[in-house]
Amino acid sequence: MGKCVGWSLSCWVLFFIVGVAVVGAAAKVKGTAEEQCDLYTGSWVLDESYPLYQPATCPFIEREFRCIPNGRPDLIYTHYRWQPLACDLLRFNGRDFLERMRGKSIMFVGDSLSRNQWQSLTCLLHSAVPNSNYTQARVGDVSIFTFTEYKVKVMLDRSVYLVDVVKEDIGRVLKLDSIQGSKLWNGIDMLIFNTWHWWNRRGPTQPWDYIQVGDKVMKDMDRMKAFEIALTTWAAWVDANVDPAKVRVFFQGISPSHYNGTLWNEPSAKSCIRETTPVTGSTYPGGLPPAVEVLKRVLSTIKKPVTLLDITTLSLLRKDGHPSIYGLIGAKGMDCSHWCLSGVPDAWNEILYNNIG
Ligand SMILES: *[C@@H]1O[C@H](CO)[C@@H](O)[C@H](O)[C@H]1NC(C)=O
Ligand SMILES: *[C@@H]1O[C@H](CO)[C@@H](O)[C@H](O)[C@H]1NC(C)=O
């Protein structure tokens, strides 16, 4: 390139090269999870230092999620770590989590996907402090896992619709405007909500006979519309009841299922069985479930701070993460909705941990 003397061409060339190098290096500097970093665009990378706990060190995992003891033969799926494109996640640190939450209560509210994430969090924390005492209790619909030395309560309120189902003379009524179940959420320090999977239930497993909006009682209605009205009722509860100085509110996001291989470019697959690796890259061929858009629309109307754990895309990539026949129902059934533990919900909790700084 020659010597740089005065404003000669070689000086400009050198200037340019140094400039490109500096800008390039700056772009490569990765921060830890900051507000401005998009934690949800990224890919799954193999990392032998994962999983964050061995299922065997978590004696209370329910059979439904305990895939390896249930006979799942492949293990590679447990070694993936979620890697955002723009920054690095802090590795989950259970001791630090417990210290920061000392004396506080955390409650997951929602369906069995909430139970999945709740179990993951209790496992992550217990495996970090295996000699620390804990108690387990159940009061009505609420399961309470207490780390006694830290006085940290990790709770689960089973509430599949967030809004109420009430027994009346005509039968069971799903009341989209009524949220009396929220009584259980008062005084909790951190709330993590979720609802979606039950909105499309029909037939014998649908737990209501009528659906009510305002004074109108109907046999049925558009389910996506019903979901939106219920979320709006929940959003109004947040705005009216949450004191952001005292309470952190999260929404767990829509957890996807894998029953149609066309959506991940494997048309012969009718379920998630024998899937052993994630979809590579950052995009899911099948796109997002429509519920995500509805959820984001309602969340955008809330005035109080609510953090969406936007886990849909990263979970869509994990066609390999479900129990399939190694879950509750065994060889007769096929579960491509819930997630094995250890597994994908650990990443959701790692993202939760990165959001409580
Ligand atoms: C844990 O519980 C046992 C039995 O109740 C008790 O003896 C022990 O002191 C507890 N450990 C701590 C560190 O509190
Ligand atoms: C699977 O997805 C494709 C693409 O959206 C759709 O055309 C097809 O009907 C779906 N199959 C089933 C069984 O739902």
mmCIF file of C-alpha atoms and ligand atoms in Angstrom:
data_model
loop_
_atom_site.group_PDB
_atom_site.id
_atom_site.type_symbol
_atom_site.label_atom_id
_atom_site.label_comp_id
_atom_site.label_asym_id
_atom_site.label_seq_id
_atom_site.Cartn_x
_atom_site.Cartn_y
_atom_site.Cartn_z
ATOM 1 C CA MET A 1 0.000 0.000 0.000
ATOM 2 C CA GLY A 2 3.071 2.257 0.369
ATOM 3 C CA LYS A 3 3.810 4.899 2.924
ATOM 4 C CA CYS A 4 1.097 7.277 4.080
ATOM 5 C CA VAL A 5 2.465 10.770 3.521
ATOM 6 C CA GLY A 6 0.187 13.816 3.639
ATOM 7 C CA TRP A 7 -3.165 13.286 1.922
ATOM 8 C CA SER A 8 -1.875 10.882 -0.709
ATOM 9 C CA LEU A 9 -4.017 8.107 -2.127
ATOM 10 C CA SER A 10 -2.299 5.499 0.077
ATOM 11 C CA CYS A 11 -3.347 7.549 3.128
ATOM 12 C CA TRP A 12 -6.969 7.461 2.047
ATOM 13 C CA VAL A 13 -6.705 3.726 1.414
ATOM 14 C CA LEU A 14 -5.222 3.156 4.887
ATOM 15 C CA PHE A 15 -7.813 5.448 6.434
ATOM 16 C CA PHE A 16 -10.557 3.476 4.732
ATOM 17 C CA ILE A 17 -9.201 0.075 5.813
ATOM 18 C CA VAL A 18 -8.763 1.154 9.436
ATOM 19 C CA GLY A 19 -12.257 2.672 9.395
ATOM 20 C CA VAL A 20 -13.830 -0.534 8.115
ATOM 21 C CA ALA A 21 -11.941 -2.569 10.721
ATOM 22 C CA VAL A 22 -13.058 -0.290 13.573
ATOM 23 C CA VAL A 23 -16.700 -0.276 12.492
ATOM 24 C CA GLY A 24 -16.568 -4.051 12.019
ATOM 25 C CA ALA A 25 -15.086 -4.614 15.473
ATOM 26 C CA ALA A 26 -17.696 -2.361 17.060
ATOM 27 C CA ALA A 27 -20.468 -4.352 15.399
ATOM 28 C CA LYS A 28 -18.955 -7.562 16.743
ATOM 29 C CA VAL A 29 -18.869 -6.379 20.377
ATOM 30 C CA LYS A 30 -21.605 -8.325 22.021
ATOM 31 C CA GLY A 31 -23.249 -6.939 25.087
ATOM 32 C CA THR A 32 -25.167 -9.031 27.549
ATOM 33 C CA ALA A 33 -28.936 -8.980 27.284
ATOM 34 C CA GLU A 34 -29.875 -5.334 27.227
ATOM 35 C CA GLU A 35 -33.273 -3.853 26.576
ATOM 36 C CA GLN A 36 -32.334 -2.892 23.047
ATOM 37 C CA CYS A 37 -31.057 -6.327 22.092
ATOM 38 C CA ASP A 38 -33.581 -8.581 20.386
ATOM 39 C CA LEU A 39 -33.310 -11.783 22.415
ATOM 40 C CA TYR A 40 -35.794 -13.598 20.211
ATOM 41 C CA THR A 41 -34.026 -13.618 16.855
ATOM 42 C CA GLY A 42 -31.267 -16.192 16.849
ATOM 43 C CA SER A 43 -30.616 -19.883 16.490
ATOM 44 C CA TRP A 44 -30.049 -23.025 18.525
ATOM 45 C CA VAL A 45 -26.406 -23.990 18.939
ATOM 46 C CA LEU A 46 -24.943 -27.208 20.308
ATOM 47 C CA ASP A 47 -23.264 -26.560 23.648
ATOM 48 C CA GLU A 48 -21.984 -29.523 25.639
ATOM 49 C CA SER A 49 -22.216 -27.465 28.841
ATOM 50 C CA TYR A 50 -26.004 -27.724 28.476
ATOM 51 C CA PRO A 51 -28.521 -28.914 29.743
ATOM 52 C CA LEU A 52 -28.513 -26.651 32.783
ATOM 53 C CA TYR A 53 -29.533 -29.635 34.958
ATOM 54 C CA GLN A 54 -29.839 -33.375 34.546
ATOM 55 C CA PRO A 55 -33.406 -34.655 34.908
ATOM 56 C CA ALA A 56 -32.121 -37.104 37.530
ATOM 57 C CA THR A 57 -31.142 -34.196 39.796
ATOM 58 C CA CYS A 58 -34.711 -32.944 39.716
ATOM 59 C CA PRO A 59 -36.751 -35.625 41.514
ATOM 60 C CA PHE A 60 -40.079 -33.817 41.221
ATOM 61 C CA ILE A 61 -40.396 -33.550 37.421
ATOM 62 C CA GLU A 62 -43.819 -34.880 36.513
ATOM 63 C CA ARG A 63 -43.955 -38.010 34.399
ATOM 64 C CA GLU A 64 -45.462 -35.962 31.571
ATOM 65 C CA PHE A 65 -42.191 -34.080 30.994
ATOM 66 C CA ARG A 66 -39.690 -36.744 32.136
ATOM 67 C CA CYS A 67 -38.832 -37.978 28.643
ATOM 68 C CA ILE A 68 -35.480 -39.685 29.294
ATOM 69 C CA PRO A 69 -36.657 -41.853 32.206
ATOM 70 C CA ASN A 70 -39.752 -42.595 30.088
ATOM 71 C CA GLY A 71 -37.450 -44.155 27.494
ATOM 72 C CA ARG A 72 -36.581 -41.407 25.021
ATOM 73 C CA PRO A 73 -33.375 -42.778 23.482
ATOM 74 C CA ASP A 74 -31.774 -39.666 21.939
ATOM 75 C CA LEU A 75 -30.048 -37.015 24.051
ATOM 76 C CA ILE A 76 -28.724 -34.448 21.590
ATOM 77 C CA TYR A 77 -31.859 -32.344 21.988
ATOM 78 C CA THR A 78 -30.865 -31.610 25.596
ATOM 79 C CA HIS A 79 -27.567 -29.990 24.556
ATOM 80 C CA TYR A 80 -28.899 -27.031 22.625
ATOM 81 C CA ARG A 81 -28.572 -23.455 23.842
ATOM 82 C CA TRP A 82 -30.527 -20.490 22.484
ATOM 83 C CA GLN A 83 -28.145 -17.987 20.926
ATOM 84 C CA PRO A 84 -29.589 -14.558 20.034
ATOM 85 C CA LEU A 85 -27.992 -13.028 16.925
ATOM 86 C CA ALA A 86 -27.234 -9.613 18.396
ATOM 87 C CA CYS A 87 -25.947 -10.438 21.890
ATOM 88 C CA ASP A 88 -25.265 -13.201 24.377
ATOM 89 C CA LEU A 89 -27.661 -14.354 27.051
ATOM 90 C CA LEU A 90 -26.352 -14.578 30.576
ATOM 91 C CA ARG A 91 -26.226 -18.228 31.536
ATOM 92 C CA PHE A 92 -28.956 -19.050 34.049
ATOM 93 C CA ASN A 93 -27.564 -18.738 37.578
ATOM 94 C CA GLY A 94 -29.970 -20.281 40.083
ATOM 95 C CA ARG A 95 -28.187 -19.004 43.182
ATOM 96 C CA ASP A 96 -28.188 -15.461 41.830
ATOM 97 C CA PHE A 97 -31.843 -15.784 40.857
ATOM 98 C CA LEU A 98 -32.754 -16.911 44.380
ATOM 99 C CA GLU A 99 -30.683 -14.141 45.994
ATOM 100 C CA ARG A 100 -32.337 -11.497 43.877
ATOM 101 C CA MET A 101 -35.797 -12.877 44.584
ATOM 102 C CA ARG A 102 -35.124 -13.434 48.318
ATOM 103 C CA GLY A 103 -38.350 -13.104 50.309
ATOM 104 C CA LYS A 104 -40.418 -12.774 47.136
ATOM 105 C CA SER A 105 -43.110 -14.737 45.355
ATOM 106 C CA ILE A 106 -43.321 -15.735 41.702
ATOM 107 C CA MET A 107 -46.530 -17.046 40.187
ATOM 108 C CA PHE A 108 -47.130 -18.679 36.831
ATOM 109 C CA VAL A 109 -50.774 -18.370 35.793
ATOM 110 C CA GLY A 110 -52.148 -20.390 32.914
ATOM 111 C CA ASP A 111 -52.495 -23.879 31.449
ATOM 112 C CA SER A 112 -50.181 -26.898 31.305
ATOM 113 C CA LEU A 113 -47.593 -24.902 29.345
ATOM 114 C CA SER A 114 -47.333 -22.705 32.437
ATOM 115 C CA ARG A 115 -46.879 -25.896 34.462
ATOM 116 C CA ASN A 116 -44.133 -26.892 32.043
ATOM 117 C CA GLN A 117 -42.269 -23.606 32.607
ATOM 118 C CA TRP A 118 -42.975 -23.647 36.352
ATOM 119 C CA GLN A 119 -41.465 -27.147 36.660
ATOM 120 C CA SER A 120 -38.464 -26.062 34.626
ATOM 121 C CA LEU A 121 -37.860 -23.108 36.952
ATOM 122 C CA THR A 122 -38.158 -25.223 40.109
ATOM 123 C CA CYS A 123 -35.667 -27.706 38.595
ATOM 124 C CA LEU A 124 -33.251 -24.949 37.546
ATOM 125 C CA LEU A 125 -33.332 -23.445 41.035
ATOM 126 C CA HIS A 126 -33.227 -26.720 42.959
ATOM 127 C CA SER A 127 -30.288 -28.042 40.962
ATOM 128 C CA ALA A 128 -28.386 -24.825 41.739
ATOM 129 C CA VAL A 129 -28.863 -25.301 45.504
ATOM 130 C CA PRO A 130 -29.402 -29.055 45.881
ATOM 131 C CA ASN A 131 -28.764 -29.018 49.621
ATOM 132 C CA SER A 132 -31.123 -26.147 50.307
ATOM 133 C CA ASN A 133 -34.466 -27.113 51.835
ATOM 134 C CA TYR A 134 -37.701 -26.855 49.959
ATOM 135 C CA THR A 135 -41.341 -27.626 50.550
ATOM 136 C CA GLN A 136 -44.160 -28.430 48.153
ATOM 137 C CA ALA A 137 -47.807 -27.684 48.855
ATOM 138 C CA ARG A 138 -51.086 -27.349 47.045
ATOM 139 C CA VAL A 139 -53.903 -25.010 48.028
ATOM 140 C CA GLY A 140 -56.919 -25.315 45.744
ATOM 141 C CA ASP A 141 -55.716 -24.672 42.197
ATOM 142 C CA VAL A 142 -52.388 -23.248 43.366
ATOM 143 C CA SER A 143 -49.211 -25.344 43.635
ATOM 144 C CA ILE A 144 -46.551 -23.768 45.835
ATOM 145 C CA PHE A 145 -42.872 -24.665 45.734
ATOM 146 C CA THR A 146 -40.936 -22.871 48.485
ATOM 147 C CA PHE A 147 -37.171 -22.517 48.789
ATOM 148 C CA THR A 148 -37.334 -22.171 52.557
ATOM 149 C CA GLU A 149 -33.889 -20.692 53.216
ATOM 150 C CA TYR A 150 -34.408 -18.004 50.591
ATOM 151 C CA LYS A 151 -38.117 -17.579 51.401
ATOM 152 C CA VAL A 152 -38.750 -17.686 47.668
ATOM 153 C CA LYS A 153 -42.123 -19.076 46.586
ATOM 154 C CA VAL A 154 -42.480 -20.350 43.010
ATOM 155 C CA MET A 155 -46.185 -20.895 42.408
ATOM 156 C CA LEU A 156 -48.512 -22.144 39.730
ATOM 157 C CA ASP A 157 -52.141 -21.066 39.443
ATOM 158 C CA ARG A 158 -53.923 -23.322 36.998
ATOM 159 C CA SER A 159 -56.243 -21.027 35.070
ATOM 160 C CA VAL A 160 -56.478 -22.208 31.487
ATOM 161 C CA TYR A 161 -58.433 -19.189 30.153
ATOM 162 C CA LEU A 162 -57.342 -16.505 32.691
ATOM 163 C CA VAL A 163 -61.035 -15.455 32.659
ATOM 164 C CA ASP A 164 -63.709 -17.364 34.611
ATOM 165 C CA VAL A 165 -65.667 -20.540 33.952
ATOM 166 C CA VAL A 166 -68.748 -20.433 36.230
ATOM 167 C CA LYS A 167 -71.287 -23.198 36.967
ATOM 168 C CA GLU A 168 -74.791 -21.807 36.434
ATOM 169 C CA ASP A 169 -78.266 -23.339 36.038
ATOM 170 C CA ILE A 170 -77.883 -23.648 32.262
ATOM 171 C CA GLY A 171 -74.460 -25.302 32.582
ATOM 172 C CA ARG A 172 -70.817 -24.198 32.638
ATOM 173 C CA VAL A 173 -70.356 -20.690 31.269
ATOM 174 C CA LEU A 174 -67.058 -19.275 30.019
ATOM 175 C CA LYS A 175 -67.365 -15.575 30.927
ATOM 176 C CA LEU A 176 -65.063 -13.516 28.770
ATOM 177 C CA ASP A 177 -65.635 -10.322 30.810
ATOM 178 C CA SER A 178 -65.194 -11.875 34.246
ATOM 179 C CA ILE A 179 -61.841 -12.359 35.972
ATOM 180 C CA GLN A 180 -62.667 -13.185 39.600
ATOM 181 C CA GLY A 181 -59.847 -15.739 39.576
ATOM 182 C CA SER A 182 -57.494 -12.754 39.769
ATOM 183 C CA LYS A 183 -58.032 -12.675 43.545
ATOM 184 C CA LEU A 184 -55.182 -15.186 43.765
ATOM 185 C CA TRP A 185 -52.754 -12.813 42.003
ATOM 186 C CA ASN A 186 -52.860 -9.997 44.552
ATOM 187 C CA GLY A 187 -49.688 -9.533 46.559
ATOM 188 C CA ILE A 188 -47.478 -11.624 44.249
ATOM 189 C CA ASP A 189 -44.157 -9.982 43.288
ATOM 190 C CA MET A 190 -43.717 -11.508 39.844
ATOM 191 C CA LEU A 191 -46.542 -12.760 37.619
ATOM 192 C CA ILE A 192 -46.053 -14.760 34.414
ATOM 193 C CA PHE A 193 -49.286 -15.271 32.478
ATOM 194 C CA ASN A 194 -50.163 -17.555 29.608
ATOM 195 C CA THR A 195 -53.281 -18.753 27.819
ATOM 196 C CA TRP A 196 -53.942 -20.119 24.359
ATOM 197 C CA HIS A 197 -54.026 -23.898 24.004
ATOM 198 C CA TRP A 198 -57.537 -24.375 25.414
ATOM 199 C CA TRP A 199 -59.245 -21.825 23.185
ATOM 200 C CA ASN A 200 -59.580 -24.271 20.293
ATOM 201 C CA ARG A 201 -60.861 -27.185 22.372
ATOM 202 C CA ARG A 202 -64.142 -28.689 21.230
ATOM 203 C CA GLY A 203 -66.120 -31.792 22.116
ATOM 204 C CA PRO A 204 -65.799 -33.735 25.361
ATOM 205 C CA THR A 205 -62.646 -31.950 26.593
ATOM 206 C CA GLN A 206 -64.136 -28.470 26.181
ATOM 207 C CA PRO A 207 -64.802 -27.472 29.824
ATOM 208 C CA TRP A 208 -67.746 -25.117 29.173
ATOM 209 C CA ASP A 209 -71.232 -25.307 27.631
ATOM 210 C CA TYR A 210 -71.893 -21.630 26.929
ATOM 211 C CA ILE A 211 -69.797 -18.591 26.271
ATOM 212 C CA GLN A 212 -70.788 -15.155 27.570
ATOM 213 C CA VAL A 213 -69.798 -11.635 26.483
ATOM 214 C CA GLY A 214 -71.546 -8.863 28.405
ATOM 215 C CA ASP A 215 -75.201 -9.960 28.687
ATOM 216 C CA LYS A 216 -74.995 -12.160 25.624
ATOM 217 C CA VAL A 217 -74.897 -15.913 26.272
ATOM 218 C CA MET A 218 -74.061 -18.058 23.247
ATOM 219 C CA LYS A 219 -73.483 -21.712 22.410
ATOM 220 C CA ASP A 220 -70.226 -20.793 20.677
ATOM 221 C CA MET A 221 -68.417 -18.002 18.859
ATOM 222 C CA ASP A 222 -65.279 -17.336 16.810
ATOM 223 C CA ARG A 223 -62.543 -18.693 19.059
ATOM 224 C CA MET A 224 -59.859 -16.216 18.046
ATOM 225 C CA LYS A 225 -62.299 -13.382 18.800
ATOM 226 C CA ALA A 226 -63.116 -14.977 22.181
ATOM 227 C CA PHE A 227 -59.384 -15.253 22.944
ATOM 228 C CA GLU A 228 -58.939 -11.552 22.142
ATOM 229 C CA ILE A 229 -61.872 -10.458 24.353
ATOM 230 C CA ALA A 230 -60.533 -12.527 27.263
ATOM 231 C CA LEU A 231 -57.033 -11.095 26.832
ATOM 232 C CA THR A 232 -58.558 -7.613 26.796
ATOM 233 C CA THR A 233 -60.319 -8.374 30.096
ATOM 234 C CA TRP A 234 -56.986 -9.541 31.510
ATOM 235 C CA ALA A 235 -55.257 -6.395 30.160
ATOM 236 C CA ALA A 236 -57.829 -4.199 31.914
ATOM 237 C CA TRP A 237 -57.122 -6.106 35.136
ATOM 238 C CA VAL A 238 -53.396 -5.378 34.752
ATOM 239 C CA ASP A 239 -54.011 -1.669 34.162
ATOM 240 C CA ALA A 240 -56.385 -1.393 37.117
ATOM 241 C CA ASN A 241 -54.503 -3.524 39.645
ATOM 242 C CA VAL A 242 -50.764 -3.734 39.020
ATOM 243 C CA ASP A 243 -48.449 -1.328 40.805
ATOM 244 C CA PRO A 244 -45.307 -1.409 38.636
ATOM 245 C CA ALA A 245 -43.170 -0.319 41.587
ATOM 246 C CA LYS A 246 -44.041 -3.580 43.340
ATOM 247 C CA VAL A 247 -44.956 -6.120 40.688
ATOM 248 C CA ARG A 248 -43.208 -7.400 37.564
ATOM 249 C CA VAL A 249 -45.617 -8.717 34.942
ATOM 250 C CA PHE A 250 -44.649 -11.055 32.115
ATOM 251 C CA PHE A 251 -46.618 -12.829 29.427
ATOM 252 C CA GLN A 252 -45.186 -16.235 28.559
ATOM 253 C CA GLY A 253 -46.039 -16.007 24.869
ATOM 254 C CA ILE A 254 -47.605 -18.599 22.582
ATOM 255 C CA SER A 255 -45.980 -22.019 22.864
ATOM 256 C CA PRO A 256 -46.283 -23.815 19.514
ATOM 257 C CA SER A 257 -47.078 -27.455 18.675
ATOM 258 C CA HIS A 258 -45.596 -29.694 15.958
ATOM 259 C CA TYR A 259 -48.138 -31.989 14.321
ATOM 260 C CA ASN A 260 -47.682 -31.005 10.680
ATOM 261 C CA GLY A 261 -44.279 -31.600 9.048
ATOM 262 C CA THR A 262 -45.238 -29.518 5.996
ATOM 263 C CA LEU A 263 -44.623 -26.509 8.221
ATOM 264 C CA TRP A 264 -40.963 -27.485 8.720
ATOM 265 C CA ASN A 265 -40.409 -28.754 5.146
ATOM 266 C CA GLU A 266 -40.848 -32.423 6.023
ATOM 267 C CA PRO A 267 -44.289 -33.180 4.556
ATOM 268 C CA SER A 268 -44.134 -36.871 5.463
ATOM 269 C CA ALA A 269 -43.998 -36.033 9.178
ATOM 270 C CA LYS A 270 -47.403 -36.200 10.826
ATOM 271 C CA SER A 271 -46.052 -35.466 14.296
ATOM 272 C CA CYS A 272 -42.834 -34.697 16.190
ATOM 273 C CA ILE A 273 -41.857 -38.345 16.785
ATOM 274 C CA ARG A 274 -38.265 -39.244 15.810
ATOM 275 C CA GLU A 275 -37.350 -35.563 15.465
ATOM 276 C CA THR A 276 -33.930 -35.315 17.092
ATOM 277 C CA THR A 277 -32.578 -31.927 16.013
ATOM 278 C CA PRO A 278 -33.983 -28.390 15.736
ATOM 279 C CA VAL A 279 -34.722 -26.567 12.506
ATOM 280 C CA THR A 280 -31.433 -24.917 11.544
ATOM 281 C CA GLY A 281 -31.196 -21.160 11.186
ATOM 282 C CA SER A 282 -33.435 -18.430 12.518
ATOM 283 C CA THR A 283 -36.668 -18.765 10.595
ATOM 284 C CA TYR A 284 -39.473 -21.301 10.735
ATOM 285 C CA PRO A 285 -40.826 -22.152 7.277
ATOM 286 C CA GLY A 286 -44.415 -22.447 8.547
ATOM 287 C CA GLY A 287 -44.561 -18.932 9.983
ATOM 288 C CA LEU A 288 -46.213 -17.866 13.232
ATOM 289 C CA PRO A 289 -49.514 -19.116 14.654
ATOM 290 C CA PRO A 290 -52.204 -16.392 14.235
ATOM 291 C CA ALA A 291 -52.669 -16.166 18.026
ATOM 292 C CA VAL A 292 -49.322 -14.344 18.272
ATOM 293 C CA GLU A 293 -50.628 -11.338 16.369
ATOM 294 C CA VAL A 294 -53.753 -11.159 18.544
ATOM 295 C CA LEU A 295 -51.648 -11.358 21.690
ATOM 296 C CA LYS A 296 -49.262 -8.628 20.546
ATOM 297 C CA ARG A 297 -52.164 -6.394 19.563
ATOM 298 C CA VAL A 298 -53.721 -6.644 23.039
ATOM 299 C CA LEU A 299 -50.365 -6.239 24.816
ATOM 300 C CA SER A 300 -49.776 -3.008 22.867
ATOM 301 C CA THR A 301 -52.891 -1.478 24.453
ATOM 302 C CA ILE A 302 -51.736 -2.018 28.069
ATOM 303 C CA LYS A 303 -50.449 1.108 29.793
ATOM 304 C CA LYS A 304 -48.629 -0.697 32.613
ATOM 305 C CA PRO A 305 -45.300 -2.367 31.804
ATOM 306 C CA VAL A 306 -45.750 -5.982 30.721
ATOM 307 C CA THR A 307 -42.821 -7.902 29.267
ATOM 308 C CA LEU A 308 -43.626 -10.430 26.574
ATOM 309 C CA LEU A 309 -41.385 -13.483 26.684
ATOM 310 C CA ASP A 310 -41.669 -13.797 22.927
ATOM 311 C CA ILE A 311 -40.761 -17.471 22.823
ATOM 312 C CA THR A 312 -42.855 -18.575 19.843
ATOM 313 C CA THR A 313 -40.279 -18.527 17.049
ATOM 314 C CA LEU A 314 -37.455 -20.026 19.097
ATOM 315 C CA SER A 315 -39.824 -22.793 20.194
ATOM 316 C CA LEU A 316 -41.156 -23.338 16.676
ATOM 317 C CA LEU A 317 -37.599 -24.244 15.688
ATOM 318 C CA ARG A 318 -37.642 -27.044 18.318
ATOM 319 C CA LYS A 319 -39.638 -29.775 16.566
ATOM 320 C CA ASP A 320 -37.300 -32.104 18.520
ATOM 321 C CA GLY A 321 -38.226 -30.768 21.968
ATOM 322 C CA HIS A 322 -41.570 -32.487 22.627
ATOM 323 C CA PRO A 323 -42.251 -35.729 24.545
ATOM 324 C CA SER A 324 -43.991 -37.422 21.556
ATOM 325 C CA ILE A 325 -44.573 -40.966 22.920
ATOM 326 C CA TYR A 326 -42.243 -40.448 25.906
ATOM 327 C CA GLY A 327 -44.706 -38.403 27.911
ATOM 328 C CA LEU A 328 -47.801 -38.954 29.998
ATOM 329 C CA ILE A 329 -49.826 -41.017 27.582
ATOM 330 C CA GLY A 330 -47.010 -43.328 26.532
ATOM 331 C CA ALA A 331 -46.887 -45.342 23.340
ATOM 332 C CA LYS A 332 -50.619 -44.922 22.667
ATOM 333 C CA GLY A 333 -50.487 -41.153 22.587
ATOM 334 C CA MET A 334 -48.583 -38.408 20.892
ATOM 335 C CA ASP A 335 -47.646 -35.226 22.714
ATOM 336 C CA CYS A 336 -46.141 -32.610 20.421
ATOM 337 C CA SER A 337 -47.484 -29.705 22.502
ATOM 338 C CA HIS A 338 -45.643 -29.937 25.821
ATOM 339 C CA TRP A 339 -41.862 -30.009 26.206
ATOM 340 C CA CYS A 340 -39.396 -32.483 27.684
ATOM 341 C CA LEU A 341 -37.475 -31.402 30.792
ATOM 342 C CA SER A 342 -34.692 -30.643 30.751
ATOM 343 C CA GLY A 343 -35.390 -28.830 27.498
ATOM 344 C CA VAL A 344 -36.959 -25.870 25.752
ATOM 345 C CA PRO A 345 -38.715 -24.268 28.792
ATOM 346 C CA ASP A 346 -35.275 -23.984 30.445
ATOM 347 C CA ALA A 347 -34.416 -21.533 27.651
ATOM 348 C CA TRP A 348 -37.638 -19.610 28.353
ATOM 349 C CA ASN A 349 -36.509 -19.317 31.965
ATOM 350 C CA GLU A 350 -33.006 -18.338 30.927
ATOM 351 C CA ILE A 351 -34.627 -15.485 28.977
ATOM 352 C CA LEU A 352 -36.784 -14.654 32.017
ATOM 353 C CA TYR A 353 -33.590 -14.496 34.104
ATOM 354 C CA ASN A 354 -32.050 -12.117 31.564
ATOM 355 C CA ASN A 355 -35.114 -9.886 31.953
ATOM 356 C CA ILE A 356 -35.001 -9.479 35.737
ATOM 357 C CA GLY A 357 -31.656 -7.648 35.937
HETATM 358 C C1 LIG B 1 -33.243 -28.177 56.452
HETATM 359 O O1 LIG B 1 -34.255 -28.917 57.070
HETATM 360 C C2 LIG B 1 -33.792 -29.796 58.086
HETATM 361 C C3 LIG B 1 -34.958 -30.650 58.560
HETATM 362 O O2 LIG B 1 -36.072 -29.847 58.870
HETATM 363 C C4 LIG B 1 -33.153 -28.994 59.213
HETATM 364 O O3 LIG B 1 -32.652 -29.851 60.219
HETATM 365 C C5 LIG B 1 -32.019 -28.179 58.614
HETATM 366 O O4 LIG B 1 -31.470 -27.328 59.610
HETATM 367 C C6 LIG B 1 -32.504 -27.316 57.446
HETATM 368 N N1 LIG B 1 -31.362 -26.672 56.793
HETATM 369 C C7 LIG B 1 -31.222 -25.374 56.703
HETATM 370 C C8 LIG B 1 -29.945 -24.907 56.053
HETATM 371 O O5 LIG B 1 -32.060 -24.577 57.098
HETATM 372 C C1 LIG B 2 -50.323 -28.834 7.112
HETATM 373 O O1 LIG B 2 -49.955 -27.543 6.702
HETATM 374 C C2 LIG B 2 -50.185 -27.277 5.334
HETATM 375 C C3 LIG B 2 -49.589 -25.921 5.005
HETATM 376 O O2 LIG B 2 -50.155 -24.924 5.796
HETATM 377 C C4 LIG B 2 -51.671 -27.390 5.022
HETATM 378 O O3 LIG B 2 -51.894 -27.153 3.653
HETATM 379 C C5 LIG B 2 -52.173 -28.763 5.430
HETATM 380 O O4 LIG B 2 -53.572 -28.838 5.265
HETATM 381 C C6 LIG B 2 -51.806 -29.086 6.863
HETATM 382 N N1 LIG B 2 -52.128 -30.474 7.155
HETATM 383 C C7 LIG B 2 -52.891 -30.826 8.164
HETATM 384 C C8 LIG B 2 -53.105 -32.286 8.346
HETATM 385 O O5 LIG B 2 -53.416 -30.020 8.918
#
